[in-house]
PDB file of C-alpha atoms and ligand atoms in Angstrom:
ATOM      1  CA  MET E   1     -60.505 -17.772 -30.622  1.00  0.00           C
ATOM      2  CA  ASP E   2     -60.238 -19.043 -33.987  1.00  0.00           C
ATOM      3  CA  LEU E   3     -59.455 -15.651 -35.654  1.00  0.00           C
ATOM      4  CA  LEU E   4     -56.548 -14.945 -33.301  1.00  0.00           C
ATOM      5  CA  ASN E   5     -55.087 -18.263 -33.791  1.00  0.00           C
ATOM      6  CA  THR E   6     -55.514 -17.932 -37.634  1.00  0.00           C
ATOM      7  CA  LEU E   7     -53.662 -14.338 -37.362  1.00  0.00           C
ATOM      8  CA  VAL E   8     -50.716 -15.580 -35.383  1.00  0.00           C
ATOM      9  CA  GLU E   9     -50.157 -18.577 -37.694  1.00  0.00           C
ATOM     10  CA  LYS E  10     -50.269 -16.201 -40.703  1.00  0.00           C
ATOM     11  CA  GLY E  11     -48.072 -13.392 -39.105  1.00  0.00           C
ATOM     12  CA  LEU E  12     -45.558 -16.159 -38.226  1.00  0.00           C
ATOM     13  CA  ARG E  13     -45.344 -16.994 -42.044  1.00  0.00           C
ATOM     14  CA  ARG E  14     -45.595 -13.351 -43.002  1.00  0.00           C
ATOM     15  CA  GLU E  15     -48.843 -14.302 -44.657  1.00  0.00           C
ATOM     16  CA  LEU E  16     -51.161 -11.412 -45.430  1.00  0.00           C
ATOM     17  CA  PRO E  17     -54.574 -11.836 -43.541  1.00  0.00           C
ATOM     18  CA  THR E  18     -57.622 -11.123 -45.281  1.00  0.00           C
ATOM     19  CA  ARG E  19     -59.352  -7.867 -45.127  1.00  0.00           C
ATOM     20  CA  GLU E  20     -62.264  -9.311 -43.071  1.00  0.00           C
ATOM     21  CA  GLU E  21     -59.777 -10.737 -40.387  1.00  0.00           C
ATOM     22  CA  ALA E  22     -58.144  -7.321 -40.326  1.00  0.00           C
ATOM     23  CA  LEU E  23     -61.411  -5.556 -39.862  1.00  0.00           C
ATOM     24  CA  ALA E  24     -62.482  -8.363 -37.233  1.00  0.00           C
ATOM     25  CA  VAL E  25     -59.363  -7.257 -35.116  1.00  0.00           C
ATOM     26  CA  LEU E  26     -60.586  -3.804 -34.968  1.00  0.00           C
ATOM     27  CA  ALA E  27     -64.097  -4.926 -34.096  1.00  0.00           C
ATOM     28  CA  THR E  28     -63.040  -7.267 -31.047  1.00  0.00           C
ATOM     29  CA  SER E  29     -64.561  -6.406 -27.671  1.00  0.00           C
ATOM     30  CA  ASP E  30     -62.923  -5.236 -24.654  1.00  0.00           C
ATOM     31  CA  ASP E  31     -63.332  -8.675 -23.030  1.00  0.00           C
ATOM     32  CA  GLU E  32     -61.174  -9.873 -25.920  1.00  0.00           C
ATOM     33  CA  LEU E  33     -58.637  -7.070 -25.848  1.00  0.00           C
ATOM     34  CA  LEU E  34     -55.741  -8.918 -23.816  1.00  0.00           C
ATOM     35  CA  ASP E  35     -55.995 -11.952 -25.936  1.00  0.00           C
ATOM     36  CA  VAL E  36     -55.585  -9.656 -29.114  1.00  0.00           C
ATOM     37  CA  VAL E  37     -52.594  -8.101 -27.574  1.00  0.00           C
ATOM     38  CA  ALA E  38     -51.023 -11.297 -26.505  1.00  0.00           C
ATOM     39  CA  ALA E  39     -51.759 -12.882 -30.164  1.00  0.00           C
ATOM     40  CA  ALA E  40     -49.863  -9.628 -31.639  1.00  0.00           C
ATOM     41  CA  GLY E  41     -47.101 -10.086 -29.305  1.00  0.00           C
ATOM     42  CA  LYS E  42     -46.402 -13.525 -30.438  1.00  0.00           C
ATOM     43  CA  VAL E  43     -45.857 -12.444 -33.853  1.00  0.00           C
ATOM     44  CA  ARG E  44     -43.989  -9.275 -32.756  1.00  0.00           C
ATOM     45  CA  ARG E  45     -41.479 -11.543 -30.601  1.00  0.00           C
ATOM     46  CA  GLN E  46     -41.232 -13.935 -33.719  1.00  0.00           C
ATOM     47  CA  TRP E  47     -39.647 -11.129 -35.661  1.00  0.00           C
ATOM     48  CA  PHE E  48     -37.983  -8.805 -33.287  1.00  0.00           C
ATOM     49  CA  GLY E  49     -38.065 -10.717 -29.942  1.00  0.00           C
ATOM     50  CA  ARG E  50     -38.183  -8.324 -26.898  1.00  0.00           C
ATOM     51  CA  ARG E  51     -36.061  -5.296 -28.141  1.00  0.00           C
ATOM     52  CA  VAL E  52     -37.708  -1.852 -28.541  1.00  0.00           C
ATOM     53  CA  LYS E  53     -36.003   0.480 -31.100  1.00  0.00           C
ATOM     54  CA  LEU E  54     -35.628   4.116 -29.781  1.00  0.00           C
ATOM     55  CA  ASN E  55     -35.909   6.955 -32.256  1.00  0.00           C
ATOM     56  CA  TYR E  56     -35.360  10.715 -31.766  1.00  0.00           C
ATOM     57  CA  LEU E  57     -36.996  13.673 -33.709  1.00  0.00           C
ATOM     58  CA  VAL E  58     -35.007  16.610 -34.526  1.00  0.00           C
ATOM     59  CA  ASN E  59     -37.326  19.537 -36.182  1.00  0.00           C
ATOM     60  CA  LEU E  60     -35.159  21.399 -38.541  1.00  0.00           C
ATOM     61  CA  LYS E  61     -37.784  23.710 -39.484  1.00  0.00           C
ATOM     62  CA  SER E  62     -40.933  24.424 -37.778  1.00  0.00           C
ATOM     63  CA  GLY E  63     -44.184  26.030 -38.892  1.00  0.00           C
ATOM     64  CA  LEU E  64     -44.793  28.315 -41.858  1.00  0.00           C
ATOM     65  CA  CYS E  65     -45.843  25.702 -44.135  1.00  0.00           C
ATOM     66  CA  PRO E  66     -47.884  26.479 -47.266  1.00  0.00           C
ATOM     67  CA  GLU E  67     -49.729  23.017 -47.263  1.00  0.00           C
ATOM     68  CA  ASP E  68     -53.163  22.654 -45.347  1.00  0.00           C
ATOM     69  CA  CYS E  69     -52.979  19.207 -43.731  1.00  0.00           C
ATOM     70  CA  SER E  70     -55.824  19.490 -41.616  1.00  0.00           C
ATOM     71  CA  TYR E  71     -54.382  17.457 -38.570  1.00  0.00           C
ATOM     72  CA  CYS E  72     -51.063  19.593 -38.668  1.00  0.00           C
ATOM     73  CA  SER E  73     -50.367  22.440 -36.298  1.00  0.00           C
ATOM     74  CA  GLN E  74     -47.898  23.581 -38.801  1.00  0.00           C
ATOM     75  CA  ARG E  75     -50.410  24.250 -41.643  1.00  0.00           C
ATOM     76  CA  LEU E  76     -51.077  27.291 -43.591  1.00  0.00           C
ATOM     77  CA  GLY E  77     -53.374  29.557 -41.244  1.00  0.00           C
ATOM     78  CA  SER E  78     -52.892  27.404 -38.201  1.00  0.00           C
ATOM     79  CA  LYS E  79     -53.642  29.345 -35.058  1.00  0.00           C
ATOM     80  CA  ALA E  80     -51.987  26.610 -33.077  1.00  0.00           C
ATOM     81  CA  GLU E  81     -49.321  28.146 -30.746  1.00  0.00           C
ATOM     82  CA  ILE E  82     -46.076  26.508 -31.710  1.00  0.00           C
ATOM     83  CA  LEU E  83     -42.503  27.306 -32.299  1.00  0.00           C
ATOM     84  CA  LYS E  84     -41.868  28.779 -35.557  1.00  0.00           C
ATOM     85  CA  TYR E  85     -38.256  28.904 -36.948  1.00  0.00           C
ATOM     86  CA  THR E  86     -36.175  28.205 -40.132  1.00  0.00           C
ATOM     87  CA  TRP E  87     -33.646  25.815 -40.563  1.00  0.00           C
ATOM     88  CA  LEU E  88     -31.264  24.773 -37.972  1.00  0.00           C
ATOM     89  CA  LYS E  89     -27.617  24.921 -38.743  1.00  0.00           C
ATOM     90  CA  PRO E  90     -25.912  21.539 -39.104  1.00  0.00           C
ATOM     91  CA  ASP E  91     -24.022  21.938 -35.877  1.00  0.00           C
ATOM     92  CA  GLU E  92     -27.307  22.887 -33.900  1.00  0.00           C
ATOM     93  CA  ALA E  93     -28.769  19.699 -35.472  1.00  0.00           C
ATOM     94  CA  SER E  94     -26.156  17.694 -34.555  1.00  0.00           C
ATOM     95  CA  GLN E  95     -25.953  18.744 -31.051  1.00  0.00           C
ATOM     96  CA  ALA E  96     -29.664  18.097 -30.787  1.00  0.00           C
ATOM     97  CA  ALA E  97     -29.174  14.665 -32.356  1.00  0.00           C
ATOM     98  CA  ALA E  98     -26.520  13.979 -29.767  1.00  0.00           C
ATOM     99  CA  ALA E  99     -28.912  14.548 -26.896  1.00  0.00           C
ATOM    100  CA  GLY E 100     -31.250  11.569 -28.325  1.00  0.00           C
ATOM    101  CA  VAL E 101     -28.167   9.469 -28.783  1.00  0.00           C
ATOM    102  CA  ALA E 102     -27.267   9.744 -25.367  1.00  0.00           C
ATOM    103  CA  GLY E 103     -30.770   8.676 -24.599  1.00  0.00           C
ATOM    104  CA  GLY E 104     -30.371   5.515 -26.377  1.00  0.00           C
ATOM    105  CA  ALA E 105     -31.453   6.384 -29.711  1.00  0.00           C
ATOM    106  CA  LYS E 106     -30.634   4.228 -32.390  1.00  0.00           C
ATOM    107  CA  ARG E 107     -32.244   6.396 -35.183  1.00  0.00           C
ATOM    108  CA  VAL E 108     -32.484  10.142 -35.611  1.00  0.00           C
ATOM    109  CA  CYS E 109     -35.064  11.436 -37.814  1.00  0.00           C
ATOM    110  CA  LEU E 110     -34.688  14.930 -39.560  1.00  0.00           C
ATOM    111  CA  VAL E 111     -37.903  16.686 -40.093  1.00  0.00           C
ATOM    112  CA  ALA E 112     -38.679  19.962 -41.836  1.00  0.00           C
ATOM    113  CA  SER E 113     -42.078  21.383 -42.516  1.00  0.00           C
ATOM    114  CA  GLY E 114     -43.120  22.444 -45.762  1.00  0.00           C
ATOM    115  CA  ARG E 115     -44.632  20.827 -48.933  1.00  0.00           C
ATOM    116  CA  GLY E 116     -40.913  19.589 -50.291  1.00  0.00           C
ATOM    117  CA  PRO E 117     -37.268  20.670 -50.324  1.00  0.00           C
ATOM    118  CA  THR E 118     -35.523  22.674 -52.705  1.00  0.00           C
ATOM    119  CA  ASP E 119     -32.359  21.389 -54.164  1.00  0.00           C
ATOM    120  CA  ARG E 120     -30.685  23.929 -51.793  1.00  0.00           C
ATOM    121  CA  ASP E 121     -32.458  22.492 -48.867  1.00  0.00           C
ATOM    122  CA  VAL E 122     -31.357  19.130 -49.920  1.00  0.00           C
ATOM    123  CA  GLU E 123     -27.804  20.224 -49.899  1.00  0.00           C
ATOM    124  CA  ARG E 124     -28.013  21.814 -46.517  1.00  0.00           C
ATOM    125  CA  VAL E 125     -29.677  18.674 -45.185  1.00  0.00           C
ATOM    126  CA  GLY E 126     -27.020  16.730 -46.640  1.00  0.00           C
ATOM    127  CA  LYS E 127     -24.394  18.730 -44.549  1.00  0.00           C
ATOM    128  CA  THR E 128     -26.468  18.098 -41.404  1.00  0.00           C
ATOM    129  CA  ILE E 129     -26.501  14.484 -42.100  1.00  0.00           C
ATOM    130  CA  GLU E 130     -22.718  14.593 -42.519  1.00  0.00           C
ATOM    131  CA  ALA E 131     -22.295  16.453 -38.889  1.00  0.00           C
ATOM    132  CA  ILE E 132     -24.644  13.797 -37.368  1.00  0.00           C
ATOM    133  CA  LYS E 133     -22.988  10.780 -38.725  1.00  0.00           C
ATOM    134  CA  GLU E 134     -19.346  12.195 -37.975  1.00  0.00           C
ATOM    135  CA  GLN E 135     -20.185  13.049 -34.290  1.00  0.00           C
ATOM    136  CA  ASN E 136     -22.419   9.981 -33.516  1.00  0.00           C
ATOM    137  CA  GLU E 137     -20.859   6.589 -34.642  1.00  0.00           C
ATOM    138  CA  GLY E 138     -23.249   4.204 -35.825  1.00  0.00           C
ATOM    139  CA  VAL E 139     -26.471   6.297 -35.770  1.00  0.00           C
ATOM    140  CA  GLU E 140     -29.162   5.870 -38.387  1.00  0.00           C
ATOM    141  CA  VAL E 141     -30.334   8.886 -39.972  1.00  0.00           C
ATOM    142  CA  CYS E 142     -33.860   9.350 -41.544  1.00  0.00           C
ATOM    143  CA  ALA E 143     -34.826  12.492 -43.530  1.00  0.00           C
ATOM    144  CA  CYS E 144     -38.551  13.766 -43.595  1.00  0.00           C
ATOM    145  CA  LEU E 145     -38.820  16.663 -45.702  1.00  0.00           C
ATOM    146  CA  GLY E 146     -41.920  16.396 -47.557  1.00  0.00           C
ATOM    147  CA  LEU E 147     -42.425  15.541 -51.256  1.00  0.00           C
ATOM    148  CA  LEU E 148     -39.295  14.653 -53.215  1.00  0.00           C
ATOM    149  CA  SER E 149     -38.453  16.068 -56.678  1.00  0.00           C
ATOM    150  CA  ASP E 150     -36.456  13.619 -59.108  1.00  0.00           C
ATOM    151  CA  GLY E 151     -32.935  13.175 -58.099  1.00  0.00           C
ATOM    152  CA  GLN E 152     -33.385  14.451 -54.388  1.00  0.00           C
ATOM    153  CA  ALA E 153     -33.610  11.016 -52.865  1.00  0.00           C
ATOM    154  CA  GLU E 154     -30.427   9.893 -54.602  1.00  0.00           C
ATOM    155  CA  ARG E 155     -28.598  13.084 -53.125  1.00  0.00           C
ATOM    156  CA  LEU E 156     -29.769  12.245 -49.789  1.00  0.00           C
ATOM    157  CA  ARG E 157     -28.593   8.548 -50.142  1.00  0.00           C
ATOM    158  CA  GLU E 158     -25.117   9.899 -51.259  1.00  0.00           C
ATOM    159  CA  ALA E 159     -24.975  12.450 -48.261  1.00  0.00           C
ATOM    160  CA  GLY E 160     -25.539   9.233 -45.938  1.00  0.00           C
ATOM    161  CA  ALA E 161     -29.122   9.166 -45.191  1.00  0.00           C
ATOM    162  CA  ASP E 162     -30.630   5.703 -44.137  1.00  0.00           C
ATOM    163  CA  ALA E 163     -34.072   6.273 -44.576  1.00  0.00           C
ATOM    164  CA  TYR E 164     -36.872   8.554 -45.806  1.00  0.00           C
ATOM    165  CA  ASN E 165     -40.161   9.044 -43.989  1.00  0.00           C
ATOM    166  CA  HIS E 166     -43.318  10.060 -45.701  1.00  0.00           C
ATOM    167  CA  ASN E 167     -46.462   9.103 -44.363  1.00  0.00           C
ATOM    168  CA  LEU E 168     -49.506   7.945 -46.275  1.00  0.00           C
ATOM    169  CA  ASN E 169     -51.619   9.000 -43.292  1.00  0.00           C
ATOM    170  CA  THR E 170     -54.937   7.631 -44.418  1.00  0.00           C
ATOM    171  CA  SER E 171     -56.876   5.906 -46.969  1.00  0.00           C
ATOM    172  CA  GLU E 172     -56.792   7.010 -50.626  1.00  0.00           C
ATOM    173  CA  ALA E 173     -60.480   7.425 -50.324  1.00  0.00           C
ATOM    174  CA  THR E 174     -60.485   9.903 -47.660  1.00  0.00           C
ATOM    175  CA  TYR E 175     -57.153  11.695 -48.553  1.00  0.00           C
ATOM    176  CA  GLY E 176     -58.793  14.570 -50.091  1.00  0.00           C
ATOM    177  CA  ASP E 177     -60.886  15.253 -47.085  1.00  0.00           C
ATOM    178  CA  ILE E 178     -57.640  15.889 -44.809  1.00  0.00           C
ATOM    179  CA  THR E 179     -55.546  17.769 -47.385  1.00  0.00           C
ATOM    180  CA  LYS E 180     -56.262  19.696 -50.562  1.00  0.00           C
ATOM    181  CA  THR E 181     -52.951  21.107 -51.601  1.00  0.00           C
ATOM    182  CA  HIS E 182     -51.268  17.639 -52.597  1.00  0.00           C
ATOM    183  CA  THR E 183     -52.824  14.233 -53.302  1.00  0.00           C
ATOM    184  CA  TYR E 184     -52.484  10.789 -52.051  1.00  0.00           C
ATOM    185  CA  ALA E 185     -50.851   9.910 -55.279  1.00  0.00           C
ATOM    186  CA  ASP E 186     -48.211  12.458 -54.638  1.00  0.00           C
ATOM    187  CA  ARG E 187     -47.297  10.582 -51.331  1.00  0.00           C
ATOM    188  CA  VAL E 188     -47.041   7.470 -52.915  1.00  0.00           C
ATOM    189  CA  ASP E 189     -44.834   8.750 -55.470  1.00  0.00           C
ATOM    190  CA  THR E 190     -42.224  10.152 -52.991  1.00  0.00           C
ATOM    191  CA  VAL E 191     -42.213   7.014 -50.810  1.00  0.00           C
ATOM    192  CA  GLN E 192     -41.512   5.021 -54.237  1.00  0.00           C
ATOM    193  CA  LYS E 193     -38.704   7.456 -55.093  1.00  0.00           C
ATOM    194  CA  ALA E 194     -37.243   6.907 -51.651  1.00  0.00           C
ATOM    195  CA  HIS E 195     -37.213   3.181 -52.201  1.00  0.00           C
ATOM    196  CA  ALA E 196     -36.034   3.387 -55.711  1.00  0.00           C
ATOM    197  CA  ALA E 197     -33.060   5.397 -54.518  1.00  0.00           C
ATOM    198  CA  GLY E 198     -32.034   2.514 -51.945  1.00  0.00           C
ATOM    199  CA  LEU E 199     -33.269   4.345 -48.905  1.00  0.00           C
ATOM    200  CA  SER E 200     -35.092   2.607 -46.272  1.00  0.00           C
ATOM    201  CA  ALA E 201     -38.866   3.356 -46.611  1.00  0.00           C
ATOM    202  CA  CYS E 202     -40.577   4.604 -43.531  1.00  0.00           C
ATOM    203  CA  SER E 203     -44.217   5.350 -44.051  1.00  0.00           C
ATOM    204  CA  GLY E 204     -47.076   5.280 -41.534  1.00  0.00           C
ATOM    205  CA  LEU E 205     -50.607   6.589 -40.653  1.00  0.00           C
ATOM    206  CA  ILE E 206     -52.701   8.755 -38.195  1.00  0.00           C
ATOM    207  CA  ALA E 207     -55.531   7.359 -36.648  1.00  0.00           C
ATOM    208  CA  GLY E 208     -58.313   9.281 -35.008  1.00  0.00           C
ATOM    209  CA  MET E 209     -59.124  11.693 -37.740  1.00  0.00           C
ATOM    210  CA  GLY E 210     -62.716  10.588 -38.098  1.00  0.00           C
ATOM    211  CA  GLU E 211     -61.841   7.659 -40.532  1.00  0.00           C
ATOM    212  CA  THR E 212     -63.571   4.461 -40.656  1.00  0.00           C
ATOM    213  CA  ASP E 213     -62.286   0.960 -39.602  1.00  0.00           C
ATOM    214  CA  GLU E 214     -62.220   0.219 -43.544  1.00  0.00           C
ATOM    215  CA  ASP E 215     -60.147   3.341 -44.095  1.00  0.00           C
ATOM    216  CA  LEU E 216     -57.496   2.047 -41.448  1.00  0.00           C
ATOM    217  CA  VAL E 217     -57.492  -1.346 -43.207  1.00  0.00           C
ATOM    218  CA  ASP E 218     -57.006   0.242 -46.691  1.00  0.00           C
ATOM    219  CA  VAL E 219     -54.001   2.414 -45.672  1.00  0.00           C
ATOM    220  CA  VAL E 220     -52.157  -0.396 -43.816  1.00  0.00           C
ATOM    221  CA  TYR E 221     -52.573  -2.698 -46.961  1.00  0.00           C
ATOM    222  CA  ALA E 222     -51.231   0.183 -48.964  1.00  0.00           C
ATOM    223  CA  LEU E 223     -48.339   0.436 -46.555  1.00  0.00           C
ATOM    224  CA  ARG E 224     -47.527  -3.139 -47.091  1.00  0.00           C
ATOM    225  CA  GLU E 225     -48.061  -3.139 -50.686  1.00  0.00           C
ATOM    226  CA  LEU E 226     -45.465  -0.211 -50.835  1.00  0.00           C
ATOM    227  CA  ASP E 227     -42.914  -2.444 -48.832  1.00  0.00           C
ATOM    228  CA  SER E 228     -42.443   0.110 -46.124  1.00  0.00           C
ATOM    229  CA  ASP E 229     -39.713  -0.938 -43.857  1.00  0.00           C
ATOM    230  CA  SER E 230     -41.015   0.978 -40.819  1.00  0.00           C
ATOM    231  CA  VAL E 231     -44.561   2.085 -40.083  1.00  0.00           C
ATOM    232  CA  PRO E 232     -45.111   4.872 -37.484  1.00  0.00           C
ATOM    233  CA  VAL E 233     -48.554   4.837 -36.163  1.00  0.00           C
ATOM    234  CA  ASN E 234     -49.630   8.315 -35.003  1.00  0.00           C
ATOM    235  CA  PHE E 235     -52.628   8.924 -32.767  1.00  0.00           C
ATOM    236  CA  LEU E 236     -54.168  12.492 -33.730  1.00  0.00           C
ATOM    237  CA  ILE E 237     -53.189  15.024 -31.107  1.00  0.00           C
ATOM    238  CA  PRO E 238     -56.075  17.322 -31.813  1.00  0.00           C
ATOM    239  CA  PHE E 239     -54.531  20.730 -31.455  1.00  0.00           C
ATOM    240  CA  GLU E 240     -56.413  23.798 -30.852  1.00  0.00           C
ATOM    241  CA  GLY E 241     -56.145  26.138 -33.924  1.00  0.00           C
ATOM    242  CA  THR E 242     -56.618  23.421 -36.642  1.00  0.00           C
ATOM    243  CA  PRO E 243     -59.609  21.869 -38.410  1.00  0.00           C
ATOM    244  CA  LEU E 244     -59.446  18.475 -36.241  1.00  0.00           C
ATOM    245  CA  ALA E 245     -59.273  20.359 -32.897  1.00  0.00           C
ATOM    246  CA  LYS E 246     -62.489  18.639 -31.668  1.00  0.00           C
ATOM    247  CA  GLU E 247     -61.639  15.091 -32.866  1.00  0.00           C
ATOM    248  CA  TRP E 248     -61.054  13.453 -29.570  1.00  0.00           C
ATOM    249  CA  ASN E 249     -62.484   9.914 -30.419  1.00  0.00           C
ATOM    250  CA  LEU E 250     -59.612   7.385 -29.599  1.00  0.00           C
ATOM    251  CA  THR E 251     -59.539   5.454 -26.420  1.00  0.00           C
ATOM    252  CA  PRO E 252     -56.520   3.368 -25.065  1.00  0.00           C
ATOM    253  CA  GLN E 253     -58.255   0.069 -26.243  1.00  0.00           C
ATOM    254  CA  ARG E 254     -59.002   1.564 -29.739  1.00  0.00           C
ATOM    255  CA  CYS E 255     -55.388   2.517 -30.008  1.00  0.00           C
ATOM    256  CA  LEU E 256     -54.213  -1.203 -28.929  1.00  0.00           C
ATOM    257  CA  ARG E 257     -56.714  -2.502 -31.486  1.00  0.00           C
ATOM    258  CA  ILE E 258     -55.138  -0.589 -34.359  1.00  0.00           C
ATOM    259  CA  LEU E 259     -51.689  -1.323 -33.383  1.00  0.00           C
ATOM    260  CA  ALA E 260     -52.589  -5.151 -33.155  1.00  0.00           C
ATOM    261  CA  MET E 261     -54.133  -4.885 -36.785  1.00  0.00           C
ATOM    262  CA  VAL E 262     -51.192  -3.326 -38.223  1.00  0.00           C
ATOM    263  CA  ARG E 263     -48.625  -5.880 -36.564  1.00  0.00           C
ATOM    264  CA  PHE E 264     -50.869  -8.834 -38.174  1.00  0.00           C
ATOM    265  CA  VAL E 265     -50.993  -7.022 -41.572  1.00  0.00           C
ATOM    266  CA  CYS E 266     -47.125  -6.022 -41.588  1.00  0.00           C
ATOM    267  CA  PRO E 267     -45.824  -8.853 -39.233  1.00  0.00           C
ATOM    268  CA  ASP E 268     -42.126  -8.439 -39.953  1.00  0.00           C
ATOM    269  CA  VAL E 269     -42.035  -4.596 -40.165  1.00  0.00           C
ATOM    270  CA  GLU E 270     -40.930  -2.104 -37.536  1.00  0.00           C
ATOM    271  CA  VAL E 271     -44.143  -0.940 -36.171  1.00  0.00           C
ATOM    272  CA  ARG E 272     -43.304   2.388 -34.223  1.00  0.00           C
ATOM    273  CA  ILE E 273     -45.711   4.078 -31.906  1.00  0.00           C
ATOM    274  CA  ALA E 274     -45.520   7.605 -32.992  1.00  0.00           C
ATOM    275  CA  GLY E 275     -47.165  10.962 -31.985  1.00  0.00           C
ATOM    276  CA  GLY E 276     -49.942  10.802 -29.381  1.00  0.00           C
ATOM    277  CA  ARG E 277     -48.959   7.695 -27.537  1.00  0.00           C
ATOM    278  CA  GLU E 278     -48.818   9.686 -24.168  1.00  0.00           C
ATOM    279  CA  VAL E 279     -52.188  11.198 -24.345  1.00  0.00           C
ATOM    280  CA  HIS E 280     -54.128   8.333 -26.091  1.00  0.00           C
ATOM    281  CA  LEU E 281     -52.628   5.085 -24.786  1.00  0.00           C
ATOM    282  CA  ARG E 282     -51.942   6.620 -21.216  1.00  0.00           C
ATOM    283  CA  SER E 283     -51.282   3.973 -18.786  1.00  0.00           C
ATOM    284  CA  MET E 284     -51.719   1.231 -21.420  1.00  0.00           C
ATOM    285  CA  GLN E 285     -48.396   2.224 -23.141  1.00  0.00           C
ATOM    286  CA  PRO E 286     -46.270  -0.780 -21.676  1.00  0.00           C
ATOM    287  CA  LEU E 287     -49.034  -3.062 -22.976  1.00  0.00           C
ATOM    288  CA  ALA E 288     -48.621  -1.374 -26.646  1.00  0.00           C
ATOM    289  CA  LEU E 289     -45.075  -2.522 -26.595  1.00  0.00           C
ATOM    290  CA  ASN E 290     -46.192  -5.992 -26.848  1.00  0.00           C
ATOM    291  CA  ILE E 291     -47.363  -5.159 -30.146  1.00  0.00           C
ATOM    292  CA  ALA E 292     -45.157  -2.383 -31.387  1.00  0.00           C
ATOM    293  CA  ASN E 293     -41.329  -2.793 -31.400  1.00  0.00           C
ATOM    294  CA  SER E 294     -40.291   1.024 -31.669  1.00  0.00           C
ATOM    295  CA  ILE E 295     -41.088   4.118 -30.272  1.00  0.00           C
ATOM    296  CA  PHE E 296     -39.938   7.918 -30.315  1.00  0.00           C
ATOM    297  CA  LEU E 297     -37.981   9.299 -27.311  1.00  0.00           C
ATOM    298  CA  GLY E 298     -38.434  12.991 -25.838  1.00  0.00           C
ATOM    299  CA  ASP E 299     -40.628  15.741 -27.876  1.00  0.00           C
ATOM    300  CA  TYR E 300     -42.628  15.260 -31.024  1.00  0.00           C
ATOM    301  CA  LEU E 301     -42.746  18.164 -33.714  1.00  0.00           C
ATOM    302  CA  THR E 302     -44.918  20.616 -31.952  1.00  0.00           C
ATOM    303  CA  SER E 303     -45.858  18.583 -28.754  1.00  0.00           C
ATOM    304  CA  GLU E 304     -44.030  17.336 -25.653  1.00  0.00           C
ATOM    305  CA  GLY E 305     -43.210  13.650 -25.218  1.00  0.00           C
ATOM    306  CA  GLN E 306     -41.635  11.790 -22.566  1.00  0.00           C
ATOM    307  CA  ALA E 307     -37.985  12.198 -21.863  1.00  0.00           C
ATOM    308  CA  ALA E 308     -35.656   9.259 -21.713  1.00  0.00           C
ATOM    309  CA  ARG E 309     -35.071   8.236 -18.060  1.00  0.00           C
ATOM    310  CA  PRO E 310     -32.406   5.448 -18.471  1.00  0.00           C
ATOM    311  CA  THR E 311     -33.060   4.020 -14.940  1.00  0.00           C
ATOM    312  CA  TRP E 312     -33.363   0.386 -16.380  1.00  0.00           C
ATOM    313  CA  THR E 313     -30.177  -1.643 -16.800  1.00  0.00           C
TER     314      THR E 313
HETATM  315  S1  SF4 A   1     -47.908  17.902 -42.603  1.00  0.00           S
HETATM  316 FE1  SF4 A   1     -46.102  18.537 -43.346  1.00  0.00          FE
HETATM  317  S2  SF4 A   1     -46.753  19.484 -45.476  1.00  0.00           S
HETATM  318 FE2  SF4 A   1     -48.529  19.057 -44.289  1.00  0.00          FE
HETATM  319  S3  SF4 A   1     -49.031  20.993 -43.136  1.00  0.00           S
HETATM  320 FE3  SF4 A   1     -47.811  20.121 -41.762  1.00  0.00          FE
HETATM  321  S4  SF4 A   1     -45.760  20.549 -42.152  1.00  0.00           S
HETATM  322 FE4  SF4 A   1     -46.957  21.012 -44.030  1.00  0.00          FE
END
């Protein structure tokens, strides 16, 4: 297929495909799917070999959020039955992180619900980062605390954070449909603040919220433009009690096409399969690792994932 040859050649050169080429990946047929995976796999192996990076989430603070992101079980007014708790203590978070590191995680992601941290929260997370780094040699720490105010990214960097995660989630054109309490521009601003402070920027998307192919291509181009070092690709888990509870519209094949499109647009970037991989990719998860080079171990913020089972050598 000419399209796939072109995409592989561009991916190996880190050249941006055209929007039409990216859209064409999403429009491929099921008969072409294994060729799409193989082509994306060539690009993946050029930049990352065969390695899979493992990441582990520690939910520092759960639920009780004043924001209204319609995909989120922790949103204002959510009826989803989830755990709700306020900040874990540094030692508790460090113990949780150690479980992930023992399972093979290279990066620990510290997540807190909420619009964004207060300066006191940043100080608290700084102590948590110090505790984790002291007790787990060589581990990378990524903070994910919401929208950042001036100076907070710098303070997290000083405390030892390596990265900051803040997802764009969907295209600028549809952002207002999924959240009313903050804007797409607010999100871009936080990713830029993290970058400017010397933190590795981690920013990704959520597929399956009713978006069009154009929306998906738009958000992935925006992520490349922002120079995100890692791109988590979430597949919506439609939680009961949230406005998107009925949005079950992804198939494993669609998820593979989305991952392939992300790989072609962001060839040398860590593409991470994030929330929803178990329920949406199902038995095609191993195929997806031909495209993505990074996954989460264990549980997500408010849903269960797969535990690490170190049966391989
Ligand atoms: S995504 Fe974050 S900011 Fe939005 S409702 Fe959920 S916890 Fe709050």
